[in-house]
JSON list of C-alpha atoms in Angstrom, two decimals:
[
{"chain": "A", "resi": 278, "resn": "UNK", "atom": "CA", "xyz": [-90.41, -57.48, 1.33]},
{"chain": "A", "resi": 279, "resn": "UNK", "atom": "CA", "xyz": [-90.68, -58.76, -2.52]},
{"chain": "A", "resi": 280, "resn": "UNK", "atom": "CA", "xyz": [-91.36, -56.10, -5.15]},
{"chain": "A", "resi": 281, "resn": "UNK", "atom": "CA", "xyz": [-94.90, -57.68, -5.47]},
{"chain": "A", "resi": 282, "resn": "UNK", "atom": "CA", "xyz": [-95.79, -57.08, -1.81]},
{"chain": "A", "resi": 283, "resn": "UNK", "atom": "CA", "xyz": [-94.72, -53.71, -2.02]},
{"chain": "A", "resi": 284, "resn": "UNK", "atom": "CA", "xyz": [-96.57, -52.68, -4.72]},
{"chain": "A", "resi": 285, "resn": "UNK", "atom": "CA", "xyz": [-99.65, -53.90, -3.23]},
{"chain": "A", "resi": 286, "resn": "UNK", "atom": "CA", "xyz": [-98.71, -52.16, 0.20]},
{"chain": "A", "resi": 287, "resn": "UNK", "atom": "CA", "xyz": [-98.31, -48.68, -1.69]},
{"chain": "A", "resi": 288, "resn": "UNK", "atom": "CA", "xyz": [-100.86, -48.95, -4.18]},
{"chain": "A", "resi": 289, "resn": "UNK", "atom": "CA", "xyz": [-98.28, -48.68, -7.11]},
{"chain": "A", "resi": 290, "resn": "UNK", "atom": "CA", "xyz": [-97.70, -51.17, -10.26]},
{"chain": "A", "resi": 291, "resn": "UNK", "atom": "CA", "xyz": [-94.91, -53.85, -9.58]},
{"chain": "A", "resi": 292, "resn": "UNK", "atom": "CA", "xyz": [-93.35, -52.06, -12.55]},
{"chain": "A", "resi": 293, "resn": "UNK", "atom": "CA", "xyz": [-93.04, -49.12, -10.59]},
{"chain": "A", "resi": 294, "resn": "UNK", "atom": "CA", "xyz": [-91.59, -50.48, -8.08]},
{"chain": "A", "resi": 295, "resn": "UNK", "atom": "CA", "xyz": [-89.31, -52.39, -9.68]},
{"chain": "A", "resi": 296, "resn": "UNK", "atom": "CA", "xyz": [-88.08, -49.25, -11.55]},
{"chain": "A", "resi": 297, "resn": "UNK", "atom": "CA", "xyz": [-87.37, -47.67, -8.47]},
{"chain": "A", "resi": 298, "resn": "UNK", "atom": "CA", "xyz": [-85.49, -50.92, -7.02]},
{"chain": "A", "resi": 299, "resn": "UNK", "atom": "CA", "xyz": [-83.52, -50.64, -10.05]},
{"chain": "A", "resi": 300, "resn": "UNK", "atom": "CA", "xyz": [-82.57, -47.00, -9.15]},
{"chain": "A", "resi": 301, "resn": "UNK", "atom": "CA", "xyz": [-81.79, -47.13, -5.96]},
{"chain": "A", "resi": 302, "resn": "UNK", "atom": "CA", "xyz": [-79.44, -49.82, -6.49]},
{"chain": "A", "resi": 303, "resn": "UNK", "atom": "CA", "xyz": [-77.82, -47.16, -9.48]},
{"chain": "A", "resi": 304, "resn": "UNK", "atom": "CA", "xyz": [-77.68, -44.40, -6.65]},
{"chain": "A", "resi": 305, "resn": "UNK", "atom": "CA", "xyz": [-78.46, -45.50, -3.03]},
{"chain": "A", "resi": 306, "resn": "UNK", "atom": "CA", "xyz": [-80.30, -42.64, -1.26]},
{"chain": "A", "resi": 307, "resn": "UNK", "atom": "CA", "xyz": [-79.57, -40.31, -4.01]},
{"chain": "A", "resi": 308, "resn": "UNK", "atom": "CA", "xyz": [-82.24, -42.07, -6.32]},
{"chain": "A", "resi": 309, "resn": "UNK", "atom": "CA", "xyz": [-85.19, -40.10, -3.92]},
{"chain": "A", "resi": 310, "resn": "UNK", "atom": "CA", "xyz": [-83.72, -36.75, -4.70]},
{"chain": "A", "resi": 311, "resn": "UNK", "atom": "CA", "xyz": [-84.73, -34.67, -7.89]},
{"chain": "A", "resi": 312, "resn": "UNK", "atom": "CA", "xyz": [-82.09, -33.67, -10.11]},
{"chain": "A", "resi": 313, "resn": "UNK", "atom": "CA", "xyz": [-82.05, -30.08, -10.62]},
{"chain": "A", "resi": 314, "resn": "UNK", "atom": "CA", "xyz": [-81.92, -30.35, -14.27]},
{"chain": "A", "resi": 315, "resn": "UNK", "atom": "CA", "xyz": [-82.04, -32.84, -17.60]},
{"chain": "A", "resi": 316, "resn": "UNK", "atom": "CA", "xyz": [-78.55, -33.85, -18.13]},
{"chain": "A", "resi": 317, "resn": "UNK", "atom": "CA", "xyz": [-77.41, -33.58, -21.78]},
{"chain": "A", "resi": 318, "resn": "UNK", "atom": "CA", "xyz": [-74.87, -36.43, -23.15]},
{"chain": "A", "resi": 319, "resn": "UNK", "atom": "CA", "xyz": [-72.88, -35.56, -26.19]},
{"chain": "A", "resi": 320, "resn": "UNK", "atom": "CA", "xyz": [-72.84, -38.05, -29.12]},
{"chain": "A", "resi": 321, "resn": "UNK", "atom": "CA", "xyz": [-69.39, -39.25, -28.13]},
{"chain": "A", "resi": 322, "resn": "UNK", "atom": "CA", "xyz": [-70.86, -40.51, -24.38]},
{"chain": "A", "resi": 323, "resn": "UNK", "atom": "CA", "xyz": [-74.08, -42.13, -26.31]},
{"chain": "A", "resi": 324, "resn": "UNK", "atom": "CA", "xyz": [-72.39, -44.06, -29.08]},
{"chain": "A", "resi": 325, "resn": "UNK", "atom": "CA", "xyz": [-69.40, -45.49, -26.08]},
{"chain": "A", "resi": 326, "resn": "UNK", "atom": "CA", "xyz": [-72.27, -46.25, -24.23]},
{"chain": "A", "resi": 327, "resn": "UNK", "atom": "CA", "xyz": [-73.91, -48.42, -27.05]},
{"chain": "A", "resi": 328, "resn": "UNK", "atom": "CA", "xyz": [-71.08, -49.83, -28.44]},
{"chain": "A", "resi": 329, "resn": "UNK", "atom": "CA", "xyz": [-70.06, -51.24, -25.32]},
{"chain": "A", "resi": 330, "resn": "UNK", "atom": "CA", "xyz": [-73.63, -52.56, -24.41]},
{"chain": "A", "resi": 331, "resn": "UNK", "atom": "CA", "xyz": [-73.81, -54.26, -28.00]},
{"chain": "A", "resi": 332, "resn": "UNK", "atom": "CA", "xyz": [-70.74, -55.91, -26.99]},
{"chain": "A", "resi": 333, "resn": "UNK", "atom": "CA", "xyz": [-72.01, -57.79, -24.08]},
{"chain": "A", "resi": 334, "resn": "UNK", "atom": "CA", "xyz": [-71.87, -55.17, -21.02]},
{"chain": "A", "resi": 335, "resn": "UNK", "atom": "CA", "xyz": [-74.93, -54.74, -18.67]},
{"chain": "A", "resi": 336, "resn": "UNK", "atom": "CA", "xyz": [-77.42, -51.84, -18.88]},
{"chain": "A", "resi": 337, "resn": "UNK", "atom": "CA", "xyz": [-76.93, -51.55, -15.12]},
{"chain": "A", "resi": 338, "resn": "UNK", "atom": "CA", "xyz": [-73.05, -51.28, -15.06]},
{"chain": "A", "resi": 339, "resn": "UNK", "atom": "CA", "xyz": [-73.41, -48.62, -17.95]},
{"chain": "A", "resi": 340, "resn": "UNK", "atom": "CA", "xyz": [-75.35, -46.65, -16.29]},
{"chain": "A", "resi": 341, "resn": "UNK", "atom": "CA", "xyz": [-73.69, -46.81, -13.10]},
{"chain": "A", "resi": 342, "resn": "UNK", "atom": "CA", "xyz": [-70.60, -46.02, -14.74]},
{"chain": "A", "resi": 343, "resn": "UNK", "atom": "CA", "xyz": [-71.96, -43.31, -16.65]},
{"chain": "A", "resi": 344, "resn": "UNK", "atom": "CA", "xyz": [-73.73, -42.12, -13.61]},
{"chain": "A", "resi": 345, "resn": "UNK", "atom": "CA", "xyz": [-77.39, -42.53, -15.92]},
{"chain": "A", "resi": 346, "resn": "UNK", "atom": "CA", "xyz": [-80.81, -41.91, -14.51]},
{"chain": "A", "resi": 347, "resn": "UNK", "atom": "CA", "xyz": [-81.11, -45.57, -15.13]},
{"chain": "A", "resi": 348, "resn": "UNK", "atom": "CA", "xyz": [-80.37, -48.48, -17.58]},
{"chain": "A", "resi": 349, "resn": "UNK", "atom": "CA", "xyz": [-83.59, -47.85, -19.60]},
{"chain": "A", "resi": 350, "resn": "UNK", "atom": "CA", "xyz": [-81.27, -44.80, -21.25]},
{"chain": "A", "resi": 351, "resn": "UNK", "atom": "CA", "xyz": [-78.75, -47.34, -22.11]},
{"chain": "A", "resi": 352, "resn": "UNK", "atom": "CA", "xyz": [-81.92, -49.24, -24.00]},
{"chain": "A", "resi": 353, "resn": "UNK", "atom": "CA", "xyz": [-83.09, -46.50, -25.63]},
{"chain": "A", "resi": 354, "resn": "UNK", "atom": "CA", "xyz": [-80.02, -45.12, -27.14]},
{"chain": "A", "resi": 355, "resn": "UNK", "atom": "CA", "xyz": [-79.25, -48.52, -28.10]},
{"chain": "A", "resi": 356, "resn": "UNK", "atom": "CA", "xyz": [-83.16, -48.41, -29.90]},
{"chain": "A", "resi": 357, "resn": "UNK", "atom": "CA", "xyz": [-82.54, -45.53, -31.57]},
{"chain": "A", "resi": 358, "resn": "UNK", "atom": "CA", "xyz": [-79.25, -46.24, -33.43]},
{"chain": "A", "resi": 359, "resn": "UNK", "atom": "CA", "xyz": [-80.58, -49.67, -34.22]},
{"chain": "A", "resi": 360, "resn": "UNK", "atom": "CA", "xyz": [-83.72, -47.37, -36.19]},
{"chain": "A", "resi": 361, "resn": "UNK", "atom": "CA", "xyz": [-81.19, -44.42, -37.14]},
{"chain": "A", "resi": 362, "resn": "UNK", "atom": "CA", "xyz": [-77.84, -45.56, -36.75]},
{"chain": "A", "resi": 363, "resn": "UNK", "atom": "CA", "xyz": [-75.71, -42.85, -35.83]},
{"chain": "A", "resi": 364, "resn": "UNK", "atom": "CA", "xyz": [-77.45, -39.94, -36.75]},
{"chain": "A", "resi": 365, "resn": "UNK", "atom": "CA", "xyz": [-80.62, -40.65, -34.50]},
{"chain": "A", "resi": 366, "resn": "UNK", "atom": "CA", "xyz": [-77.89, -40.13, -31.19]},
{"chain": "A", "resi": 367, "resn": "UNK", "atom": "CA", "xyz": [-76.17, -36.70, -32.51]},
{"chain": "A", "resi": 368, "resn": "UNK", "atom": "CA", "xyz": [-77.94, -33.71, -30.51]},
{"chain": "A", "resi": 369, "resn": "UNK", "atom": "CA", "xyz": [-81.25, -32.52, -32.70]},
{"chain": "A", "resi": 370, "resn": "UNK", "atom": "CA", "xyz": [-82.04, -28.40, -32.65]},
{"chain": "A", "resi": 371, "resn": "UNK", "atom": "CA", "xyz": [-84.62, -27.30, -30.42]},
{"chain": "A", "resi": 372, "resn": "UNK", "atom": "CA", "xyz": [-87.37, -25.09, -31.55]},
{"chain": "A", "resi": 373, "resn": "UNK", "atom": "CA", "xyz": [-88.80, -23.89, -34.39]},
{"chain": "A", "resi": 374, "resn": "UNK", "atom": "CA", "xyz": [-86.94, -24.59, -37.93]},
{"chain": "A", "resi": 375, "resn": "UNK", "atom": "CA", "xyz": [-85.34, -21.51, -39.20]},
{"chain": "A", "resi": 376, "resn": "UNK", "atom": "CA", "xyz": [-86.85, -19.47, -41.73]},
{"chain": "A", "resi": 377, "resn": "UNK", "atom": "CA", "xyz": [-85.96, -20.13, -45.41]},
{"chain": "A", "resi": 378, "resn": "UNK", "atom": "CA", "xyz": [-86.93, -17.57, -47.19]},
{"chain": "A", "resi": 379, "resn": "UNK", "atom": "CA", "xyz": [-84.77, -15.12, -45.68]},
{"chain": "A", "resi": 380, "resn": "UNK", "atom": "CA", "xyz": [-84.85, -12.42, -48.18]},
{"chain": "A", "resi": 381, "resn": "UNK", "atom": "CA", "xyz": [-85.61, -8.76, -47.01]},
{"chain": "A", "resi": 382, "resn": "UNK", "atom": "CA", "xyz": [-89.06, -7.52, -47.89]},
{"chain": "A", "resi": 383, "resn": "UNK", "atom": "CA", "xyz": [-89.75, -5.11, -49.93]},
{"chain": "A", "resi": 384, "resn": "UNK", "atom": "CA", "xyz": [-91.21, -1.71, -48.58]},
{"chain": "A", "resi": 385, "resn": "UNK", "atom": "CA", "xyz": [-94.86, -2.51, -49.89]},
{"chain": "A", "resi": 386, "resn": "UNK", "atom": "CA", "xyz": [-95.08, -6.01, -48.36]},
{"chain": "A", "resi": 387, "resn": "UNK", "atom": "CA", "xyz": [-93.62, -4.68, -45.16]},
{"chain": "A", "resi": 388, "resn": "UNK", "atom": "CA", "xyz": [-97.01, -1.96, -45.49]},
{"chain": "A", "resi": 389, "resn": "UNK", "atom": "CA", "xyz": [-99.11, -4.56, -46.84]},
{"chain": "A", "resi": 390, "resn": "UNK", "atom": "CA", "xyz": [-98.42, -6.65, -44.03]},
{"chain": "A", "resi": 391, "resn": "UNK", "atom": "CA", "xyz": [-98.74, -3.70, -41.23]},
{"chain": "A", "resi": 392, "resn": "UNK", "atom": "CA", "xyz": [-101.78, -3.20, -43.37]},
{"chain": "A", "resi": 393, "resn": "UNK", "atom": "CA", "xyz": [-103.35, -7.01, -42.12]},
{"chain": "A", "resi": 394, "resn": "UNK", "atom": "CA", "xyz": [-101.83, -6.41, -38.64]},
{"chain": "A", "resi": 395, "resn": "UNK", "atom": "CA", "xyz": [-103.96, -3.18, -38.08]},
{"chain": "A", "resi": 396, "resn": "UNK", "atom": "CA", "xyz": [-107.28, -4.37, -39.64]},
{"chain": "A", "resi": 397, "resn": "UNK", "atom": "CA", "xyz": [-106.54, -7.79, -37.61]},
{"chain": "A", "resi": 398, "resn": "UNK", "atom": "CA", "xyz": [-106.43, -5.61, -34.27]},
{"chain": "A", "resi": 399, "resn": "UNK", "atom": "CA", "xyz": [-109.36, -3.42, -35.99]},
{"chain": "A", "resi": 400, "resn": "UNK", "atom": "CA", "xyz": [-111.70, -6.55, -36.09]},
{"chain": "A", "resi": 401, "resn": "UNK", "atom": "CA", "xyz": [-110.72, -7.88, -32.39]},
{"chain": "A", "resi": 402, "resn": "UNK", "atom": "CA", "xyz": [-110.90, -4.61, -31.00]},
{"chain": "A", "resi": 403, "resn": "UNK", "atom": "CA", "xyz": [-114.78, -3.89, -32.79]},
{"chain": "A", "resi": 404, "resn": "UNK", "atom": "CA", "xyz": [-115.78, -7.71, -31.51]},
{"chain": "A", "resi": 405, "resn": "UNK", "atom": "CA", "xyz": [-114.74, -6.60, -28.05]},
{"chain": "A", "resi": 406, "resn": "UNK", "atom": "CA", "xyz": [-116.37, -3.39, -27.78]},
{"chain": "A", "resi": 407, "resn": "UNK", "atom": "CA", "xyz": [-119.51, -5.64, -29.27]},
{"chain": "A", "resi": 408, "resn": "UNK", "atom": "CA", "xyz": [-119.16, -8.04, -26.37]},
{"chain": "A", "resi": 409, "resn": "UNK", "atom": "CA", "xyz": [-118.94, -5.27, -23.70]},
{"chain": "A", "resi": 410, "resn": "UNK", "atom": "CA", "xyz": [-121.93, -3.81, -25.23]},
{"chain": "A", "resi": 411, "resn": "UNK", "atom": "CA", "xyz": [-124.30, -6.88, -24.63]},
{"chain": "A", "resi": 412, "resn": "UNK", "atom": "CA", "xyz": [-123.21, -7.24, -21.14]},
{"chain": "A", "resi": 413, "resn": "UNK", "atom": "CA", "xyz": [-120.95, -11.01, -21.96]},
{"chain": "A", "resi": 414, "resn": "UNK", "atom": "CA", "xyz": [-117.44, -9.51, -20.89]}
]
């Protein structure tokens, strides 16, 4: 059965189905089973990766090689250090961007700001009791 006729069978895109072709020809059986986690690839893996698919290798023998998800990592590394060139493949930090001002406060901004907290909790704490009161909570 064509990719086409299996799509329409199952109700999925030929895209979809295609993807998964692609997959199981990466992995065999093992393409149906979840992997436990995201698999992180240092810069060194990334840039091998698209330096030797810049210089004529296949997106599916990468990624068989380099035991990928599939070749459409192999295109988008290969995006991004076209767009950022090296830098856009080195790992980025997670989260929230450190603080910069990382002077201690002084002992009347640390009150001031316990200060805000406590009215803060005040307010929610009145607007509550006012919601209770009128029978919404």
């Amino acid at each position: 059965m064509g990719n086409r006729a299996a799509a329409t069978s199952l109700g999925l895109t030929r895209n979809a189905v295609r993807r998964l072709e692609q997959r199981w020809k990466l992995h065999g059986r093992l393409c149906l089973v979840e992997k436990p986690t995201n698999q992180a690839y240092s810069f060194e893996v990334k840039k091998e990766v698209v330096d030797r698919f810049l210089a004529g290798e296949t997106a599916m023998d990468l990624a068989a090689e380099f035991n990928l998800n599939s070749k459409v990592m192999v295109h988008n590394w290969a995006r991004i250090w076209r767009r950022e060139g090296d830098d856009g493949l080195r790992p980025k930090r997670k989260g929230r961007p450190p603080r910069t001002d990382s002077k201690p406060l002084t002992e009347e901004e640390q009150l001031r700001r316990r200060v805000q907290f406590l009215e803060a909790e005040n307010a929610y704490l009145k607007k509550l009791r006012d919601l209770k009161d009128h029978g919404h909570a």
